[in-house]
Amino acid sequence: MTQPPEGNTSTVLLDSHVHLYHWSDLVPILDSARVCHQEQDTAHHSHNPASAVVLVFTEPRERDTFARLKRQLESESPTPLAPDWQLHSTAEPLSLIATHTDGAEISLISGQQIVTRERLEVLSIATEQSIADRLPLAATLKAIEDAGGFPILPWGVGKWLFRRGKLVSRLIRENDNPVHAPFALGDNGGRPQFWRWVKQFDLARTHNIPIISGSDPLPCSNRRHVAANFGTLISCCFDRERPAMSLLKAIAERTCDTRPFGALTRSMDFMRDQLALRFNCN
């Protein structure tokens, strides 16, 4: 990707694939993101540490996490989430800011997780939960564009193999636009260490398609309360009052520099999570 423009450039720690399975998980997720930010700053103290943290709630339509946060804020502003956290509005409708008593800030952006007719998963970044499931992939991408959002196709266990994998590869080859990124691919923290090679990621790099990653915790995993431990560091012109607009513009117009952070899941943890998901996850 192109280098960020000179001037007011910040490094943003972005987790583009966050789920809130239970409302009681919200404060632990914020606490986790705050700690992960501190750890990233310590690890990169001599190399452009992250100055902002952004979590995107990419939820299915039946789970209105962001809308619930908005309703809570409208009833009381600023809204206390816990003794240490308060929720504040921004200058745009699709983002909020959670602030900690120690001064830490975490931007929260609305999003949606969509399943296409081909059973591919697509994340819609910076939109309301307005896009229908089971549309064809091309129609889903168009619906996200029409809604003013940005689509990410996240990796998932078995989802990019065989016929569906060929469909993703063809989409990458057909969208080699040097000026505007029509979509991104997404890695996630649930990918196991033994699954190191993903054909579509290599293909995306050769066709100038960004890879924008996130944690994607499973409901049964011990990572359910974790956020910002896996994602993308983005250097761009970032406006804390308009975090969604800032990131969409930088990613789509390729005016940012990106680098991944975080570790893949240990193989034994991956196997345990998959078994729990299939047999005893409530």
mmCIF file of C-alpha atoms in Angstrom:
data_model
loop_
_atom_site.group_PDB
_atom_site.id
_atom_site.type_symbol
_atom_site.label_atom_id
_atom_site.label_comp_id
_atom_site.label_asym_id
_atom_site.label_seq_id
_atom_site.Cartn_x
_atom_site.Cartn_y
_atom_site.Cartn_z
ATOM 1 C CA MET A 1 0.000 0.000 0.000
ATOM 2 C CA THR A 2 1.063 3.586 -0.434
ATOM 3 C CA GLN A 3 2.824 5.398 2.334
ATOM 4 C CA PRO A 4 0.705 7.743 4.459
ATOM 5 C CA PRO A 5 0.800 11.431 3.645
ATOM 6 C CA GLU A 6 3.098 13.631 5.633
ATOM 7 C CA GLY A 7 1.529 15.796 8.311
ATOM 8 C CA ASN A 8 -0.981 14.858 10.975
ATOM 9 C CA THR A 9 -0.362 11.097 10.910
ATOM 10 C CA SER A 10 -1.276 8.742 13.736
ATOM 11 C CA THR A 11 -0.786 5.025 14.207
ATOM 12 C CA VAL A 12 -4.125 3.345 14.903
ATOM 13 C CA LEU A 13 -4.426 -0.063 16.514
ATOM 14 C CA LEU A 14 -7.452 -1.508 14.699
ATOM 15 C CA ASP A 15 -9.381 -4.657 15.605
ATOM 16 C CA SER A 16 -11.864 -4.922 12.744
ATOM 17 C CA HIS A 17 -13.688 -8.073 13.910
ATOM 18 C CA VAL A 18 -15.068 -7.787 17.450
ATOM 19 C CA HIS A 19 -18.055 -9.702 18.862
ATOM 20 C CA LEU A 20 -19.955 -9.055 22.070
ATOM 21 C CA TYR A 21 -21.727 -12.323 22.874
ATOM 22 C CA HIS A 22 -23.032 -11.151 26.255
ATOM 23 C CA TRP A 23 -23.570 -7.599 27.464
ATOM 24 C CA SER A 24 -21.559 -8.393 30.601
ATOM 25 C CA ASP A 25 -18.529 -8.952 28.340
ATOM 26 C CA LEU A 26 -18.352 -5.278 27.320
ATOM 27 C CA VAL A 27 -16.206 -3.926 30.160
ATOM 28 C CA PRO A 28 -13.794 -6.919 30.078
ATOM 29 C CA ILE A 29 -13.402 -6.333 26.327
ATOM 30 C CA LEU A 30 -12.609 -2.659 26.885
ATOM 31 C CA ASP A 31 -10.168 -3.579 29.652
ATOM 32 C CA SER A 32 -8.511 -6.102 27.342
ATOM 33 C CA ALA A 33 -8.177 -3.567 24.517
ATOM 34 C CA ARG A 34 -6.646 -1.053 26.919
ATOM 35 C CA VAL A 35 -4.063 -3.595 28.130
ATOM 36 C CA CYS A 36 -3.257 -4.751 24.589
ATOM 37 C CA HIS A 37 -2.702 -1.130 23.590
ATOM 38 C CA GLN A 38 -0.294 -0.647 26.464
ATOM 39 C CA GLU A 39 1.559 -3.830 25.501
ATOM 40 C CA GLN A 40 1.821 -2.710 21.873
ATOM 41 C CA ASP A 41 3.182 0.663 22.969
ATOM 42 C CA THR A 42 5.775 -1.067 25.127
ATOM 43 C CA ALA A 43 6.781 -3.404 22.304
ATOM 44 C CA HIS A 44 7.048 -0.555 19.772
ATOM 45 C CA HIS A 45 8.155 2.305 22.002
ATOM 46 C CA SER A 46 10.997 3.116 19.626
ATOM 47 C CA HIS A 47 9.012 2.547 16.430
ATOM 48 C CA ASN A 48 5.874 4.652 16.098
ATOM 49 C CA PRO A 49 3.656 3.387 18.959
ATOM 50 C CA ALA A 50 -0.113 3.353 18.456
ATOM 51 C CA SER A 51 -1.806 6.564 19.554
ATOM 52 C CA ALA A 52 -5.395 5.356 19.079
ATOM 53 C CA VAL A 53 -7.379 2.139 19.512
ATOM 54 C CA VAL A 54 -10.403 1.279 17.368
ATOM 55 C CA LEU A 55 -12.772 -1.667 17.797
ATOM 56 C CA VAL A 56 -15.365 -2.496 15.128
ATOM 57 C CA PHE A 57 -18.419 -4.397 16.389
ATOM 58 C CA THR A 58 -19.137 -6.623 13.378
ATOM 59 C CA GLU A 59 -22.254 -8.294 14.720
ATOM 60 C CA PRO A 60 -24.968 -10.342 12.974
ATOM 61 C CA ARG A 61 -28.283 -8.553 12.485
ATOM 62 C CA GLU A 62 -29.962 -10.093 15.522
ATOM 63 C CA ARG A 63 -27.315 -8.701 17.899
ATOM 64 C CA ASP A 64 -27.594 -4.907 18.027
ATOM 65 C CA THR A 65 -24.538 -4.132 20.175
ATOM 66 C CA PHE A 66 -23.756 -0.720 18.721
ATOM 67 C CA ALA A 67 -27.395 0.362 18.539
ATOM 68 C CA ARG A 68 -27.809 -0.580 22.191
ATOM 69 C CA LEU A 69 -24.774 1.486 23.122
ATOM 70 C CA LYS A 70 -26.246 4.437 21.211
ATOM 71 C CA ARG A 71 -29.583 4.106 22.994
ATOM 72 C CA GLN A 72 -27.827 3.960 26.332
ATOM 73 C CA LEU A 73 -25.849 7.082 25.510
ATOM 74 C CA GLU A 74 -28.974 8.958 24.401
ATOM 75 C CA SER A 75 -30.579 8.295 27.785
ATOM 76 C CA GLU A 76 -27.607 9.653 29.725
ATOM 77 C CA SER A 77 -24.592 11.482 28.313
ATOM 78 C CA PRO A 78 -21.835 10.749 29.168
ATOM 79 C CA THR A 79 -22.869 7.211 30.040
ATOM 80 C CA PRO A 80 -21.077 5.314 32.825
ATOM 81 C CA LEU A 81 -20.310 1.752 31.719
ATOM 82 C CA ALA A 82 -18.413 0.874 34.908
ATOM 83 C CA PRO A 83 -16.603 2.813 37.642
ATOM 84 C CA ASP A 84 -13.596 3.197 35.325
ATOM 85 C CA TRP A 85 -15.302 3.643 31.931
ATOM 86 C CA GLN A 86 -17.617 6.234 30.382
ATOM 87 C CA LEU A 87 -19.189 6.386 26.933
ATOM 88 C CA HIS A 88 -19.233 9.553 24.815
ATOM 89 C CA SER A 89 -20.598 10.565 21.430
ATOM 90 C CA THR A 90 -18.467 11.683 18.463
ATOM 91 C CA ALA A 91 -19.097 14.023 15.537
ATOM 92 C CA GLU A 92 -20.429 11.144 13.393
ATOM 93 C CA PRO A 93 -23.367 8.747 13.915
ATOM 94 C CA LEU A 94 -21.522 5.442 13.503
ATOM 95 C CA SER A 95 -18.845 5.796 16.182
ATOM 96 C CA LEU A 96 -18.565 6.312 19.936
ATOM 97 C CA ILE A 97 -15.669 6.788 22.340
ATOM 98 C CA ALA A 98 -15.142 4.886 25.590
ATOM 99 C CA THR A 99 -12.842 6.711 28.011
ATOM 100 C CA HIS A 100 -11.030 5.281 31.026
ATOM 101 C CA THR A 101 -10.304 7.213 34.205
ATOM 102 C CA ASP A 102 -6.575 6.982 33.424
ATOM 103 C CA GLY A 103 -7.138 8.915 30.173
ATOM 104 C CA ALA A 104 -7.186 5.934 27.788
ATOM 105 C CA GLU A 105 -9.630 6.208 24.882
ATOM 106 C CA ILE A 106 -11.093 3.472 22.700
ATOM 107 C CA SER A 107 -13.112 4.304 19.596
ATOM 108 C CA LEU A 108 -16.061 1.990 18.873
ATOM 109 C CA ILE A 109 -17.420 1.704 15.317
ATOM 110 C CA SER A 110 -20.637 0.136 14.109
ATOM 111 C CA GLY A 111 -20.474 -2.768 11.691
ATOM 112 C CA GLN A 112 -22.236 -5.923 10.580
ATOM 113 C CA GLN A 113 -21.360 -9.550 9.907
ATOM 114 C CA ILE A 114 -23.137 -10.880 6.824
ATOM 115 C CA VAL A 115 -23.395 -14.373 5.320
ATOM 116 C CA THR A 116 -23.774 -14.458 1.545
ATOM 117 C CA ARG A 117 -25.728 -16.914 -0.574
ATOM 118 C CA GLU A 118 -22.436 -18.717 -1.269
ATOM 119 C CA ARG A 119 -21.937 -19.097 2.513
ATOM 120 C CA LEU A 120 -19.037 -16.656 2.552
ATOM 121 C CA GLU A 121 -18.711 -14.251 5.450
ATOM 122 C CA VAL A 122 -18.453 -10.526 4.752
ATOM 123 C CA LEU A 123 -17.913 -7.749 7.289
ATOM 124 C CA SER A 124 -19.466 -4.352 6.664
ATOM 125 C CA ILE A 125 -17.396 -1.637 8.352
ATOM 126 C CA ALA A 126 -19.046 1.624 9.422
ATOM 127 C CA THR A 127 -22.652 0.824 8.545
ATOM 128 C CA GLU A 128 -25.812 0.124 10.490
ATOM 129 C CA GLN A 129 -27.132 -3.435 10.556
ATOM 130 C CA SER A 130 -29.203 -2.885 7.432
ATOM 131 C CA ILE A 131 -27.830 -5.411 4.942
ATOM 132 C CA ALA A 132 -29.664 -8.670 4.337
ATOM 133 C CA ASP A 133 -28.040 -12.063 4.615
ATOM 134 C CA ARG A 134 -28.106 -14.626 1.791
ATOM 135 C CA LEU A 135 -27.591 -12.154 -1.039
ATOM 136 C CA PRO A 136 -25.050 -13.166 -3.716
ATOM 137 C CA LEU A 137 -21.524 -12.019 -2.948
ATOM 138 C CA ALA A 138 -21.504 -9.331 -5.638
ATOM 139 C CA ALA A 139 -24.847 -7.960 -4.432
ATOM 140 C CA THR A 140 -23.607 -7.942 -0.831
ATOM 141 C CA LEU A 141 -20.519 -5.926 -1.754
ATOM 142 C CA LYS A 142 -22.694 -3.492 -3.712
ATOM 143 C CA ALA A 143 -25.123 -3.128 -0.791
ATOM 144 C CA ILE A 144 -22.235 -2.271 1.555
ATOM 145 C CA GLU A 145 -20.919 0.305 -0.912
ATOM 146 C CA ASP A 146 -24.402 1.826 -1.281
ATOM 147 C CA ALA A 147 -24.680 2.044 2.511
ATOM 148 C CA GLY A 148 -21.430 4.020 2.653
ATOM 149 C CA GLY A 149 -19.419 1.276 4.318
ATOM 150 C CA PHE A 150 -16.387 -0.806 3.428
ATOM 151 C CA PRO A 151 -16.417 -4.619 2.966
ATOM 152 C CA ILE A 152 -13.908 -7.059 4.425
ATOM 153 C CA LEU A 153 -13.888 -10.760 3.558
ATOM 154 C CA PRO A 154 -12.521 -12.490 6.682
ATOM 155 C CA TRP A 155 -10.726 -15.800 6.677
ATOM 156 C CA GLY A 156 -12.661 -18.608 8.361
ATOM 157 C CA VAL A 157 -12.069 -22.294 8.990
ATOM 158 C CA GLY A 158 -12.741 -24.070 5.703
ATOM 159 C CA LYS A 159 -14.522 -21.082 4.143
ATOM 160 C CA TRP A 160 -11.861 -20.318 1.541
ATOM 161 C CA LEU A 161 -11.374 -23.858 0.295
ATOM 162 C CA PHE A 162 -12.594 -25.510 -2.908
ATOM 163 C CA ARG A 163 -15.429 -23.695 -4.740
ATOM 164 C CA ARG A 164 -15.668 -20.812 -2.274
ATOM 165 C CA GLY A 165 -11.910 -20.365 -2.265
ATOM 166 C CA LYS A 166 -11.914 -20.109 -6.061
ATOM 167 C CA LEU A 167 -14.648 -17.481 -5.836
ATOM 168 C CA VAL A 168 -12.575 -15.346 -3.450
ATOM 169 C CA SER A 169 -9.481 -15.755 -5.625
ATOM 170 C CA ARG A 170 -11.403 -14.718 -8.732
ATOM 171 C CA LEU A 171 -12.778 -11.663 -6.926
ATOM 172 C CA ILE A 172 -9.235 -10.604 -6.024
ATOM 173 C CA ARG A 173 -7.980 -11.011 -9.601
ATOM 174 C CA GLU A 174 -10.914 -9.034 -11.015
ATOM 175 C CA ASN A 175 -10.414 -6.054 -8.699
ATOM 176 C CA ASP A 176 -6.847 -4.954 -9.275
ATOM 177 C CA ASN A 177 -7.530 -1.219 -8.917
ATOM 178 C CA PRO A 178 -4.389 0.843 -8.212
ATOM 179 C CA VAL A 179 -6.360 3.858 -6.937
ATOM 180 C CA HIS A 180 -9.273 2.573 -4.855
ATOM 181 C CA ALA A 181 -9.594 -0.617 -2.811
ATOM 182 C CA PRO A 182 -13.114 -2.017 -3.406
ATOM 183 C CA PHE A 183 -12.759 -4.445 -0.491
ATOM 184 C CA ALA A 184 -10.180 -5.943 1.840
ATOM 185 C CA LEU A 185 -9.385 -9.421 3.078
ATOM 186 C CA GLY A 186 -9.257 -10.093 6.800
ATOM 187 C CA ASP A 187 -7.048 -12.415 8.785
ATOM 188 C CA ASN A 188 -8.150 -13.307 12.310
ATOM 189 C CA GLY A 189 -6.712 -14.426 15.614
ATOM 190 C CA GLY A 190 -8.543 -17.746 15.447
ATOM 191 C CA ARG A 191 -6.399 -19.033 12.584
ATOM 192 C CA PRO A 192 -4.191 -21.812 13.993
ATOM 193 C CA GLN A 193 -0.409 -21.771 13.866
ATOM 194 C CA PHE A 194 -0.321 -24.900 11.689
ATOM 195 C CA TRP A 195 -2.433 -23.115 9.001
ATOM 196 C CA ARG A 196 0.292 -20.657 8.109
ATOM 197 C CA TRP A 197 -0.176 -20.441 4.351
ATOM 198 C CA VAL A 198 -3.354 -18.959 2.875
ATOM 199 C CA LYS A 199 -3.335 -18.681 -0.903
ATOM 200 C CA GLN A 200 -5.724 -15.741 -1.019
ATOM 201 C CA PHE A 201 -3.544 -13.591 1.263
ATOM 202 C CA ASP A 202 -0.576 -14.027 -1.062
ATOM 203 C CA LEU A 203 -2.806 -13.267 -4.035
ATOM 204 C CA ALA A 204 -4.158 -10.126 -2.363
ATOM 205 C CA ARG A 205 -0.640 -8.788 -1.810
ATOM 206 C CA THR A 206 0.212 -9.181 -5.500
ATOM 207 C CA HIS A 207 -3.046 -7.450 -6.546
ATOM 208 C CA ASN A 208 -2.793 -4.532 -4.110
ATOM 209 C CA ILE A 209 -5.796 -5.619 -2.020
ATOM 210 C CA PRO A 210 -5.402 -4.636 1.668
ATOM 211 C CA ILE A 211 -5.506 -7.144 4.515
ATOM 212 C CA ILE A 212 -7.335 -5.644 7.510
ATOM 213 C CA SER A 213 -7.487 -8.091 10.390
ATOM 214 C CA GLY A 214 -9.280 -8.610 13.688
ATOM 215 C CA SER A 215 -9.546 -10.886 16.685
ATOM 216 C CA ASP A 216 -12.870 -12.654 15.835
ATOM 217 C CA PRO A 217 -13.344 -14.387 19.205
ATOM 218 C CA LEU A 218 -15.532 -17.497 19.386
ATOM 219 C CA PRO A 219 -18.261 -17.675 22.050
ATOM 220 C CA CYS A 220 -16.710 -20.743 23.729
ATOM 221 C CA SER A 221 -13.109 -19.602 23.542
ATOM 222 C CA ASN A 222 -11.028 -18.265 26.402
ATOM 223 C CA ARG A 223 -10.466 -15.341 23.994
ATOM 224 C CA ARG A 224 -14.139 -14.309 24.249
ATOM 225 C CA HIS A 225 -13.264 -11.383 26.507
ATOM 226 C CA VAL A 226 -10.213 -10.365 24.461
ATOM 227 C CA ALA A 227 -10.006 -7.547 21.918
ATOM 228 C CA ALA A 228 -7.178 -5.698 20.182
ATOM 229 C CA ASN A 229 -4.776 -8.604 20.610
ATOM 230 C CA PHE A 230 -4.841 -9.323 16.866
ATOM 231 C CA GLY A 231 -5.394 -6.856 14.066
ATOM 232 C CA THR A 232 -3.766 -4.164 11.979
ATOM 233 C CA LEU A 233 -1.652 -1.132 12.812
ATOM 234 C CA ILE A 234 -2.660 1.629 10.399
ATOM 235 C CA SER A 235 -0.704 4.846 9.919
ATOM 236 C CA CYS A 236 -3.052 7.502 8.599
ATOM 237 C CA CYS A 237 -4.530 10.943 9.185
ATOM 238 C CA PHE A 238 -6.838 10.021 12.056
ATOM 239 C CA ASP A 239 -9.596 12.231 13.464
ATOM 240 C CA ARG A 240 -10.655 11.009 16.917
ATOM 241 C CA GLU A 241 -14.016 12.775 16.464
ATOM 242 C CA ARG A 242 -14.583 10.969 13.156
ATOM 243 C CA PRO A 243 -12.777 7.636 13.495
ATOM 244 C CA ALA A 244 -15.024 5.737 11.065
ATOM 245 C CA MET A 245 -14.673 8.332 8.315
ATOM 246 C CA SER A 246 -10.915 8.595 8.871
ATOM 247 C CA LEU A 247 -10.302 4.872 8.553
ATOM 248 C CA LEU A 248 -12.670 4.287 5.633
ATOM 249 C CA LYS A 249 -11.029 7.050 3.628
ATOM 250 C CA ALA A 250 -7.495 5.892 4.391
ATOM 251 C CA ILE A 251 -8.150 2.218 3.619
ATOM 252 C CA ALA A 252 -10.292 2.692 0.521
ATOM 253 C CA GLU A 253 -8.066 5.378 -0.999
ATOM 254 C CA ARG A 254 -4.874 3.557 -0.009
ATOM 255 C CA THR A 255 -3.442 6.610 1.735
ATOM 256 C CA CYS A 256 -2.189 4.580 4.684
ATOM 257 C CA ASP A 257 0.568 2.203 5.648
ATOM 258 C CA THR A 258 -0.490 -1.052 7.346
ATOM 259 C CA ARG A 259 1.243 -3.801 9.279
ATOM 260 C CA PRO A 260 -0.257 -6.759 11.129
ATOM 261 C CA PHE A 261 0.119 -7.451 14.835
ATOM 262 C CA GLY A 262 -0.719 -10.375 17.090
ATOM 263 C CA ALA A 263 -0.072 -14.098 17.168
ATOM 264 C CA LEU A 264 -2.023 -16.960 15.614
ATOM 265 C CA THR A 265 -3.829 -19.387 17.921
ATOM 266 C CA ARG A 266 -1.874 -22.292 19.342
ATOM 267 C CA SER A 267 -2.863 -25.536 17.646
ATOM 268 C CA MET A 268 -4.200 -27.216 20.818
ATOM 269 C CA ASP A 269 -6.275 -24.126 21.680
ATOM 270 C CA PHE A 270 -7.685 -24.112 18.156
ATOM 271 C CA MET A 271 -8.755 -27.764 18.409
ATOM 272 C CA ARG A 272 -10.327 -27.189 21.826
ATOM 273 C CA ASP A 273 -12.249 -24.126 20.597
ATOM 274 C CA GLN A 274 -13.569 -25.942 17.526
ATOM 275 C CA LEU A 275 -14.764 -28.923 19.581
ATOM 276 C CA ALA A 276 -16.432 -26.638 22.118
ATOM 277 C CA LEU A 277 -18.124 -24.671 19.356
ATOM 278 C CA ARG A 278 -19.612 -27.787 17.816
ATOM 279 C CA PHE A 279 -20.603 -29.809 20.869
ATOM 280 C CA ASN A 280 -21.096 -27.885 24.089
ATOM 281 C CA CYS A 281 -21.269 -24.149 23.450
ATOM 282 C CA ASN A 282 -24.469 -22.546 24.698
#
